[in-house]
Every structure is written in structure tokens, then in C-alpha cells.
Short mmCIF file of C-alpha atoms and ligand atoms in Angstrom, two decimals:
data_model
loop_
_atom_site.label_atom_id
_atom_site.label_comp_id
_atom_site.label_asym_id
_atom_site.label_seq_id
_atom_site.Cartn_x
_atom_site.Cartn_y
_atom_site.Cartn_z
CA MET A 22 133.26 74.48 -24.72
CA SER A 23 136.47 72.59 -24.30
CA GLY A 24 138.62 73.30 -21.25
CA ASP A 25 142.39 73.31 -20.96
CA ASN A 26 143.02 69.79 -19.72
CA PRO A 27 141.74 66.80 -21.60
CA ALA A 28 138.94 64.99 -19.77
CA ILE A 29 140.34 61.69 -20.99
CA GLU A 30 143.86 60.76 -22.00
CA VAL A 31 144.47 57.23 -23.18
CA SER A 32 147.92 56.08 -24.19
CA ASP A 33 148.91 52.78 -25.75
CA LEU A 34 146.40 50.58 -23.92
CA THR A 35 146.72 46.86 -24.43
CA LYS A 36 144.57 44.07 -23.08
CA THR A 37 144.55 40.35 -23.78
CA TYR A 38 141.81 38.28 -22.18
CA PRO A 39 142.69 34.98 -20.48
CA ASN A 40 141.29 33.10 -23.49
CA GLY A 41 144.05 34.67 -25.58
CA VAL A 42 141.87 37.24 -27.41
CA ARG A 43 143.84 40.46 -27.84
CA ALA A 44 141.03 42.97 -27.35
CA LEU A 45 143.23 46.10 -27.35
CA ASP A 46 146.48 46.41 -29.20
CA GLY A 47 147.80 49.90 -28.40
CA VAL A 48 144.85 52.26 -28.16
CA THR A 49 145.66 55.98 -27.91
CA PHE A 50 143.31 58.99 -27.97
CA SER A 51 142.35 62.05 -25.97
CA VAL A 52 139.09 63.88 -25.36
CA PRO A 53 138.88 67.63 -24.62
CA SER A 54 136.75 68.61 -21.61
CA GLY A 55 133.16 69.67 -22.24
CA THR A 56 132.92 67.93 -25.61
CA VAL A 57 131.11 64.93 -27.02
CA PHE A 58 133.39 62.07 -28.03
CA GLY A 59 132.17 59.20 -30.17
CA LEU A 60 133.79 55.79 -29.87
CA LEU A 61 132.90 53.78 -32.94
CA GLY A 62 133.66 50.39 -34.30
CA PRO A 63 132.07 47.12 -35.31
CA ASN A 64 131.23 44.33 -32.87
CA GLY A 65 134.35 43.03 -31.19
CA ALA A 66 136.48 46.08 -32.09
CA GLY A 67 137.35 46.75 -28.44
CA LYS A 68 134.94 49.53 -27.50
CA SER A 69 133.52 47.84 -24.40
CA THR A 70 136.97 46.83 -23.22
CA THR A 71 138.16 50.43 -23.59
CA ILE A 72 135.13 51.76 -21.71
CA LYS A 73 135.57 49.14 -18.99
CA ILE A 74 139.14 50.31 -18.46
CA LEU A 75 138.09 53.98 -18.38
CA THR A 76 135.36 53.23 -15.86
CA THR A 77 137.74 51.12 -13.71
CA LEU A 78 135.83 47.87 -14.26
CA THR A 79 138.84 46.12 -15.73
CA ARG A 80 142.59 46.73 -15.89
CA PRO A 81 144.75 47.13 -18.97
CA ASP A 82 147.82 44.91 -19.37
CA SER A 83 149.86 47.98 -20.26
CA GLY A 84 149.43 51.63 -21.18
CA THR A 85 147.89 54.48 -19.21
CA ALA A 86 144.47 56.09 -18.96
CA ARG A 87 143.49 59.24 -17.09
CA VAL A 88 139.88 60.29 -16.62
CA ALA A 89 138.97 63.72 -15.20
CA GLY A 90 142.63 64.11 -14.30
CA HIS A 91 142.90 60.83 -12.35
CA ASP A 92 144.74 57.66 -13.25
CA VAL A 93 142.39 54.69 -13.64
CA LEU A 94 144.82 52.35 -11.87
CA SER A 95 146.38 54.39 -9.08
CA ASP A 96 143.41 56.67 -8.43
CA ALA A 97 140.40 54.49 -9.26
CA ALA A 98 138.19 55.81 -6.43
CA GLN A 99 138.56 59.40 -7.68
CA VAL A 100 137.82 58.30 -11.24
CA ARG A 101 134.62 56.62 -10.04
CA ARG A 102 133.62 59.73 -8.12
CA HIS A 103 133.82 61.85 -11.27
CA ILE A 104 132.18 59.59 -13.82
CA GLY A 105 128.60 58.61 -14.59
CA CYS A 106 127.74 55.52 -16.59
CA VAL A 107 124.57 54.81 -18.50
CA ALA A 108 124.60 51.22 -19.65
CA GLN A 109 122.30 49.68 -22.23
CA ASN A 110 120.67 47.51 -19.60
CA SER A 111 119.50 50.20 -17.29
CA GLY A 112 119.84 49.97 -13.54
CA VAL A 113 116.47 51.59 -12.81
CA ASP A 114 113.94 49.77 -10.68
CA PRO A 115 110.74 49.46 -12.74
CA ALA A 116 108.67 48.90 -9.60
CA ALA A 117 109.68 52.29 -8.16
CA THR A 118 108.76 55.77 -9.36
CA GLY A 119 111.10 57.95 -11.38
CA ARG A 120 111.65 60.21 -8.39
CA GLU A 121 112.34 57.28 -6.05
CA ASN A 122 114.92 55.90 -8.45
CA LEU A 123 116.75 59.22 -8.61
CA VAL A 124 116.65 59.70 -4.83
CA LEU A 125 118.01 56.21 -4.24
CA GLN A 126 120.77 56.78 -6.77
CA GLY A 127 121.72 60.04 -5.02
CA GLN A 128 121.77 58.30 -1.64
CA LEU A 129 124.14 55.68 -3.05
CA TYR A 130 126.54 58.55 -3.73
CA GLY A 131 126.13 59.91 -0.19
CA LEU A 132 123.76 62.75 -1.09
CA GLY A 133 120.71 63.55 1.01
CA GLY A 134 118.39 66.17 2.46
CA GLY A 135 117.46 69.37 0.67
CA ALA A 136 120.46 69.25 -1.66
CA LEU A 137 119.38 65.87 -3.03
CA ARG A 138 115.74 66.96 -3.35
CA GLU A 139 116.84 70.02 -5.29
CA ARG A 140 119.13 67.98 -7.50
CA VAL A 141 116.40 65.43 -8.25
CA ASP A 142 113.82 68.15 -8.99
CA GLY A 143 116.31 69.85 -11.30
CA LEU A 144 117.00 66.65 -13.23
CA LEU A 145 113.30 65.77 -13.53
CA GLU A 146 112.66 69.24 -14.89
CA ARG A 147 115.61 69.16 -17.27
CA PHE A 148 114.56 65.84 -18.79
CA GLY A 149 110.87 66.74 -18.97
CA LEU A 150 109.94 64.08 -16.42
CA THR A 151 108.40 66.26 -13.70
CA ASP A 152 104.83 65.34 -14.60
CA VAL A 153 105.56 61.60 -14.50
CA ALA A 154 107.95 61.66 -11.53
CA GLY A 155 105.39 59.98 -9.26
CA ARG A 156 104.55 57.21 -11.73
CA LEU A 157 106.09 53.74 -11.56
CA VAL A 158 108.86 53.41 -14.14
CA LYS A 159 107.26 50.29 -15.61
CA THR A 160 104.53 52.58 -17.00
CA TYR A 161 107.07 54.82 -18.81
CA SER A 162 107.56 54.88 -22.57
CA GLY A 163 110.96 53.81 -23.94
CA GLY A 164 111.98 57.43 -24.46
CA MET A 165 110.97 58.49 -20.93
CA ARG A 166 112.81 55.56 -19.48
CA ARG A 167 115.97 56.32 -21.40
CA LYS A 168 115.86 59.92 -20.22
CA LEU A 169 115.55 58.65 -16.65
CA ASP A 170 118.57 56.38 -17.26
CA VAL A 171 120.61 59.40 -18.31
CA ALA A 172 119.33 61.50 -15.39
CA MET A 173 120.41 58.66 -13.04
CA GLY A 174 123.93 58.90 -14.43
CA LEU A 175 124.01 62.62 -13.67
CA VAL A 176 122.73 62.68 -10.06
CA HIS A 177 126.19 63.00 -8.49
CA GLU A 178 127.28 65.67 -10.99
CA PRO A 179 129.96 63.68 -12.81
CA ARG A 180 132.50 65.42 -15.01
CA VAL A 181 132.51 62.63 -17.56
CA LEU A 182 129.40 60.72 -18.62
CA PHE A 183 129.64 57.41 -20.49
CA LEU A 184 126.63 56.63 -22.64
CA ASP A 185 126.48 53.18 -24.19
CA GLU A 186 124.33 53.24 -27.32
CA PRO A 187 121.91 55.72 -25.74
CA THR A 188 119.39 55.86 -28.57
CA THR A 189 119.18 52.20 -29.58
CA GLY A 190 115.51 51.25 -29.81
CA LEU A 191 114.21 54.81 -29.54
CA ASP A 192 111.79 56.30 -32.07
CA PRO A 193 113.09 59.26 -34.11
CA GLU A 194 111.39 61.84 -31.90
CA ALA A 195 112.79 60.42 -28.64
CA ARG A 196 116.18 60.09 -30.32
CA ALA A 197 116.15 63.75 -31.37
CA GLU A 198 115.20 64.82 -27.83
CA LEU A 199 118.04 62.83 -26.32
CA TRP A 200 120.48 64.24 -28.87
CA LYS A 201 119.51 67.75 -27.77
CA GLU A 202 120.14 66.84 -24.13
CA ILE A 203 123.54 65.40 -24.97
CA VAL A 204 124.55 68.60 -26.75
CA LYS A 205 123.32 70.63 -23.75
CA MET A 206 125.29 68.51 -21.30
CA ALA A 207 128.51 69.16 -23.18
CA ALA A 208 127.70 72.88 -23.39
CA GLY A 209 127.32 72.76 -19.60
CA GLY A 210 130.86 71.41 -19.23
CA ILE A 211 130.22 67.65 -18.99
CA THR A 212 132.35 65.48 -21.23
CA VAL A 213 130.20 62.87 -22.93
CA VAL A 214 131.64 59.61 -24.22
CA LEU A 215 129.24 57.99 -26.59
CA THR A 216 129.51 54.49 -27.96
CA THR A 217 127.21 53.93 -30.86
CA HIS A 218 126.59 51.70 -33.83
CA TYR A 219 124.97 54.59 -35.70
CA LEU A 220 127.51 56.50 -37.74
CA GLU A 221 125.00 59.26 -38.43
CA GLU A 222 124.53 59.71 -34.67
CA ALA A 223 128.26 60.13 -34.18
CA ASP A 224 128.43 62.48 -37.15
CA GLU A 225 125.66 64.64 -35.71
CA LEU A 226 126.77 64.68 -32.07
CA ALA A 227 130.46 64.04 -31.73
CA ASP A 228 132.93 66.92 -31.60
CA THR A 229 135.66 64.31 -32.05
CA LEU A 230 135.60 60.60 -32.57
CA ALA A 231 137.80 57.56 -32.72
CA ILE A 232 137.08 54.57 -34.90
CA LEU A 233 138.35 51.32 -33.40
CA ASP A 234 138.96 48.23 -35.44
CA GLN A 235 140.55 45.01 -34.24
CA GLY A 236 141.83 46.58 -31.04
CA GLY A 237 143.41 49.66 -32.61
CA VAL A 238 142.41 53.24 -33.44
CA VAL A 239 142.14 53.46 -37.22
CA ALA A 240 140.91 57.07 -37.32
CA HIS A 241 140.73 59.92 -34.76
CA GLY A 242 139.58 63.51 -35.24
CA THR A 243 136.55 65.68 -35.87
CA PRO A 244 133.94 64.16 -38.19
CA GLU A 245 134.48 67.11 -40.56
CA ASN A 246 138.23 66.66 -40.77
CA LEU A 247 137.99 62.92 -41.18
CA LYS A 248 135.54 63.38 -44.04
CA LYS A 249 137.49 66.24 -45.61
CA ALA A 250 140.66 64.16 -45.55
CA LEU A 251 139.04 61.80 -48.04
CA HIS A 252 138.84 64.49 -50.74
CA GLY A 253 136.50 64.22 -53.68
CA ASP A 254 132.94 62.95 -53.74
CA SER A 255 130.96 59.83 -53.27
CA VAL A 256 129.02 58.32 -56.19
CA GLN A 257 126.17 55.88 -55.63
CA VAL A 258 124.90 54.20 -58.77
CA LEU A 259 121.70 52.18 -58.73
CA LEU A 260 121.65 49.57 -61.50
CA ASN A 261 118.56 48.03 -63.03
CA GLU A 262 119.68 44.62 -61.80
CA PRO A 263 122.25 43.34 -59.29
CA PRO A 264 125.52 43.07 -61.27
CA ASP A 265 128.11 40.35 -61.27
CA GLU A 266 130.54 41.92 -58.80
CA THR A 267 133.64 41.06 -60.83
CA VAL A 268 132.12 42.56 -63.98
CA ALA A 269 131.29 45.80 -62.15
CA ARG A 270 134.72 46.04 -60.53
CA THR A 271 136.55 45.26 -63.76
CA ALA A 272 134.51 47.88 -65.59
CA LEU A 273 135.59 50.55 -63.12
CA ALA A 274 139.17 49.40 -62.54
CA ASN A 275 140.61 51.56 -65.30
CA VAL A 276 138.49 54.67 -64.89
CA VAL A 277 140.82 57.44 -63.77
CA GLY A 278 140.07 58.95 -60.35
CA VAL A 279 137.72 56.19 -59.16
CA HIS A 280 138.51 54.21 -56.00
CA ASP A 281 137.01 52.49 -52.92
CA ILE A 282 134.49 50.55 -55.00
CA VAL A 283 131.71 48.81 -53.06
CA VAL A 284 129.16 46.54 -54.76
CA SER A 285 126.08 45.70 -52.74
CA GLY A 286 122.84 44.41 -54.27
CA ARG A 287 121.86 46.74 -57.10
CA GLU A 288 124.15 49.49 -55.79
CA VAL A 289 127.65 50.30 -56.89
CA GLY A 290 129.36 52.89 -54.70
CA ALA A 291 132.71 54.53 -55.28
CA ARG A 292 134.74 57.59 -54.41
CA VAL A 293 135.75 59.88 -57.22
CA ASP A 294 138.41 62.59 -57.12
CA ALA A 295 136.17 65.18 -58.74
CA GLY A 296 132.54 64.21 -59.13
CA ALA A 297 131.67 66.37 -62.12
CA ASP A 298 134.67 65.09 -64.09
CA SER A 299 134.75 61.42 -63.11
CA ALA A 300 131.05 60.55 -62.85
CA PRO A 301 130.32 60.55 -66.61
CA ALA A 302 133.32 58.28 -67.30
CA LEU A 303 132.23 55.97 -64.50
CA LEU A 304 128.69 55.73 -65.87
CA SER A 305 129.79 55.05 -69.41
CA ALA A 306 132.22 52.36 -68.20
CA LEU A 307 129.33 50.61 -66.45
CA GLU A 308 127.05 50.91 -69.49
CA SER A 309 129.82 49.61 -71.78
CA ALA A 310 130.07 46.52 -69.58
CA GLY A 311 126.36 45.91 -70.16
CA LEU A 312 125.26 47.20 -66.74
CA ARG A 313 122.17 49.40 -67.12
CA VAL A 314 122.13 52.42 -64.82
CA ALA A 315 118.79 53.32 -63.17
CA SER A 316 119.95 56.37 -61.19
CA VAL A 317 123.04 58.08 -59.85
CA THR A 318 123.67 60.23 -56.77
CA LEU A 319 126.72 62.36 -56.02
CA SER A 320 127.34 63.37 -52.44
CA ALA A 321 129.98 64.66 -50.03
CA PRO A 322 131.93 61.96 -48.14
CA THR A 323 130.20 60.21 -45.23
CA LEU A 324 131.64 58.64 -42.10
CA ASP A 325 130.93 55.23 -43.58
CA GLU A 326 133.45 56.08 -46.28
CA VAL A 327 135.92 57.25 -43.66
CA TYR A 328 135.54 53.83 -42.09
CA LEU A 329 135.95 52.11 -45.45
CA ARG A 330 139.14 54.01 -46.14
CA HIS A 331 140.71 53.19 -42.76
CA ALA A 332 139.40 49.70 -42.10
CA GLY A 333 139.28 48.42 -45.67
CA ARG A 334 135.57 47.52 -45.54
CA THR A 335 132.32 49.33 -44.93
CA PHE A 336 131.08 49.81 -41.39
CA ARG A 337 127.67 48.51 -42.43
CA SER A 338 129.03 45.34 -43.99
CA VAL A 339 130.88 44.54 -40.79
CA GLN A 340 127.78 45.22 -38.68
CA GLU A 341 125.65 43.04 -40.91
CA GLY A 342 128.15 40.22 -40.67
CA HIS A 343 127.45 39.88 -36.95
CA ILE A 344 124.42 38.48 -35.27
CA ARG A 345 123.69 40.41 -32.11
N1 ATP B 429 135.57 38.81 -20.83
C1 ATP B 429 136.07 38.45 -21.99
N2 ATP B 429 136.75 37.30 -22.12
C2 ATP B 429 137.28 36.94 -23.31
N3 ATP B 429 137.19 37.66 -24.46
C3 ATP B 429 136.52 38.82 -24.39
C4 ATP B 429 135.92 39.28 -23.16
N4 ATP B 429 135.31 40.47 -23.41
C5 ATP B 429 135.53 40.72 -24.71
N5 ATP B 429 136.25 39.75 -25.30
C6 ATP B 429 136.72 39.72 -26.71
O1 ATP B 429 137.54 40.86 -26.91
C7 ATP B 429 137.30 41.46 -28.18
C8 ATP B 429 136.86 42.90 -27.99
O2 ATP B 429 135.58 42.89 -27.36
P1 ATP B 429 134.79 44.19 -26.92
O3 ATP B 429 133.59 43.71 -26.15
O4 ATP B 429 135.70 45.13 -26.23
O5 ATP B 429 134.35 44.80 -28.33
P2 ATP B 429 133.20 45.84 -28.68
O6 ATP B 429 133.79 46.74 -29.69
O7 ATP B 429 132.69 46.46 -27.44
O8 ATP B 429 132.07 44.94 -29.32
P3 ATP B 429 130.46 45.09 -29.19
O9 ATP B 429 130.09 46.20 -30.09
O10 ATP B 429 130.00 43.76 -29.68
O11 ATP B 429 130.12 45.32 -27.75
C9 ATP B 429 136.26 40.58 -28.86
O12 ATP B 429 136.94 39.66 -29.67
C10 ATP B 429 135.58 39.87 -27.71
O13 ATP B 429 135.09 38.60 -28.10
#
């Protein structure tokens, strides 16, 4: 449950790298304590730069950021004491056991003795790793390893945990298990900041989220409110053949209540003010333009459409345009 003071308060952050790239251009958001916050955006949007500032790895040119009540510039040591970070390239030693990794991590934070043993046992138990605690990490499955990564970030009982794309590369079962743990962490009072390329992950997990694009926040709120603010429904039409994009767009241009048209392969997507009223007109406009409809689906708005509305293009199209 959220506490009184925000766990993170970011105001008007800017950052230009020495090569002249303006990575952040006035980023503002806040995150209530004990909640999951999703930071979304395509490659190069400024997510990593924001996280680096919040975790005191780099400095903003201007603006302020407070994490767990401490200023990232004037009180960096306190910020570091209260945060945990789980990067994509994990810091675990594959040639050591799970337990050894956790003990070493605790020692790095000045923990030791019975308190550390208890903490490590508790984390192994919580992440279902007790039975494999004595095995070398290099023998772990991807899911087990990722759980160990997260446990490592929690050894010193941080108030804010940063998770960078925690489920990338995990199978659906391991992903679902990790999602459950993330929800539990927040219920236990930890604030979780999640960066992800998966909109459905943010939709499922995040209590609030911010979508970054080109160094600015283009949307901020709960997934529900952001979707509700779009009004209307989403229509996905599958055509028999990929259409000429101009023909499809022209066909729909004059249909009342249809907007945010996206043509991709055989699919034509659009938002309609009222699905039941607009969908028939939309279908007949396509058919009249000689485009044969194979199937049609009406659905409530998705986060991808939120992104489209605020950034002017689909999240997926931007992702696909980048080679990682
Ligand atoms: N150290 C750096 N020096 C110069 N430019 C940088 C540096 N780090 C990032 N940038 C640039 O700043 C912009 C924002 O990058 P950032 O890494 O914050 O985005 P991102 O949203 O995290 O992207 P990704 O999803 O690819 O990690 C990009 O144009 C990037 O090329």
C-alpha cells in the first residue's frame, strides 16, 4: 500500500551528454511508496539516463530528484543505502553457489553474523531457492538465476528496488513467478521501479507508469486511467491481403468517429468513438475501397494505443525500428 511520502520525486530533470545528445529534456514524475512504477519508452527515450540519475551513477544538468526522501546530489550516500539495483547483466558470480553470492553481497553492505545468515535464509526461502542454495550458479536455469539476481538486490533491505527489464529472456512460467514476487515486494512496502519493453508487463504490474519519449514524459498515471482517457474502443481489421496504405487510409479518412489509424501488413487498426456504431461504417468503407475483410476484433484500449496517442506512433513500430 502506498505511504504518505512519495518514494521518488523527480522534477524537471535535464541532461545533455558531452556529444551533444539531449537525453532528458525536463522529466517530471513521482512514485508513491510501496507501489510498482513502470518506466516505459522506446530505445533511446531516456530511461537508462533517468535510472542512472536516480541511482546516483550520473548527475543531471538541472532539476531535482529525491529517492527514499534523500536528494540524489546532496545526499547520494543515503540514496545508495536505501536502493537496490538489479541490472540486466547480473552481478552474480557463476562459479559460486547461490548462498555464497548472497552472503558476499550482504558483507559488501556491512552485514554479517547471524543477522546475515537469517536474511540470506529468508531470501532463499522467499524465492524458492533453498533447495539449490548449495549449487553453483552456473548450473541454475534462467528463471532461478533471475530470482537470485532479484534476491541479491534485496539483501540490504532497500526501500526502493530498481529492476531493469527483469523478465527479458524468461519463459512464461518463470515470468509469471517473478511477477508474483514483484507484487509481493510492493505489498511488503518496497517501491519497485521497473523498466521494461513489454507494455503488457507494465499493464499487469505497474500501479502507475510514465511513458518517456525523446527525453520527455508523454504520459503519466495509472494504466487504467491512461487507457480510459482514450475513450471508445479499438478495432483491428484483418484484410485478405496487405492493402496499399494510402488506399486504406483514404477509405477511412471520412468515416465519422474513426481515428489513430495504423496499417501494418494485413492489419488495419483504428480507434473508434463507439465500437458498435462506428465499426460497421468502417468495414463498409474498407470494402467499398476494394479491400476484402477477413476478420474484425473490437477491444478495450491497450497501452500501445496510449503510446500511439501520446507519441504519435506505435510503441511496437518504434521498437522494431531499432536493432538491439
Ligand atoms: N554516455 C552517453 N554518451 C552519449 N550519449 C548517450 C550516452 N548514454 C545515452 N546516450 C544517448 O542519450 C539518449 C537517451 O539514452 P538512454 O540510454 O537514456 O535511453 P533508453 O530509453 O534507456 O534506451 P534503451 O532502451 O536503448 O536502453 C540516446 O540518444 C542515447 O544514444
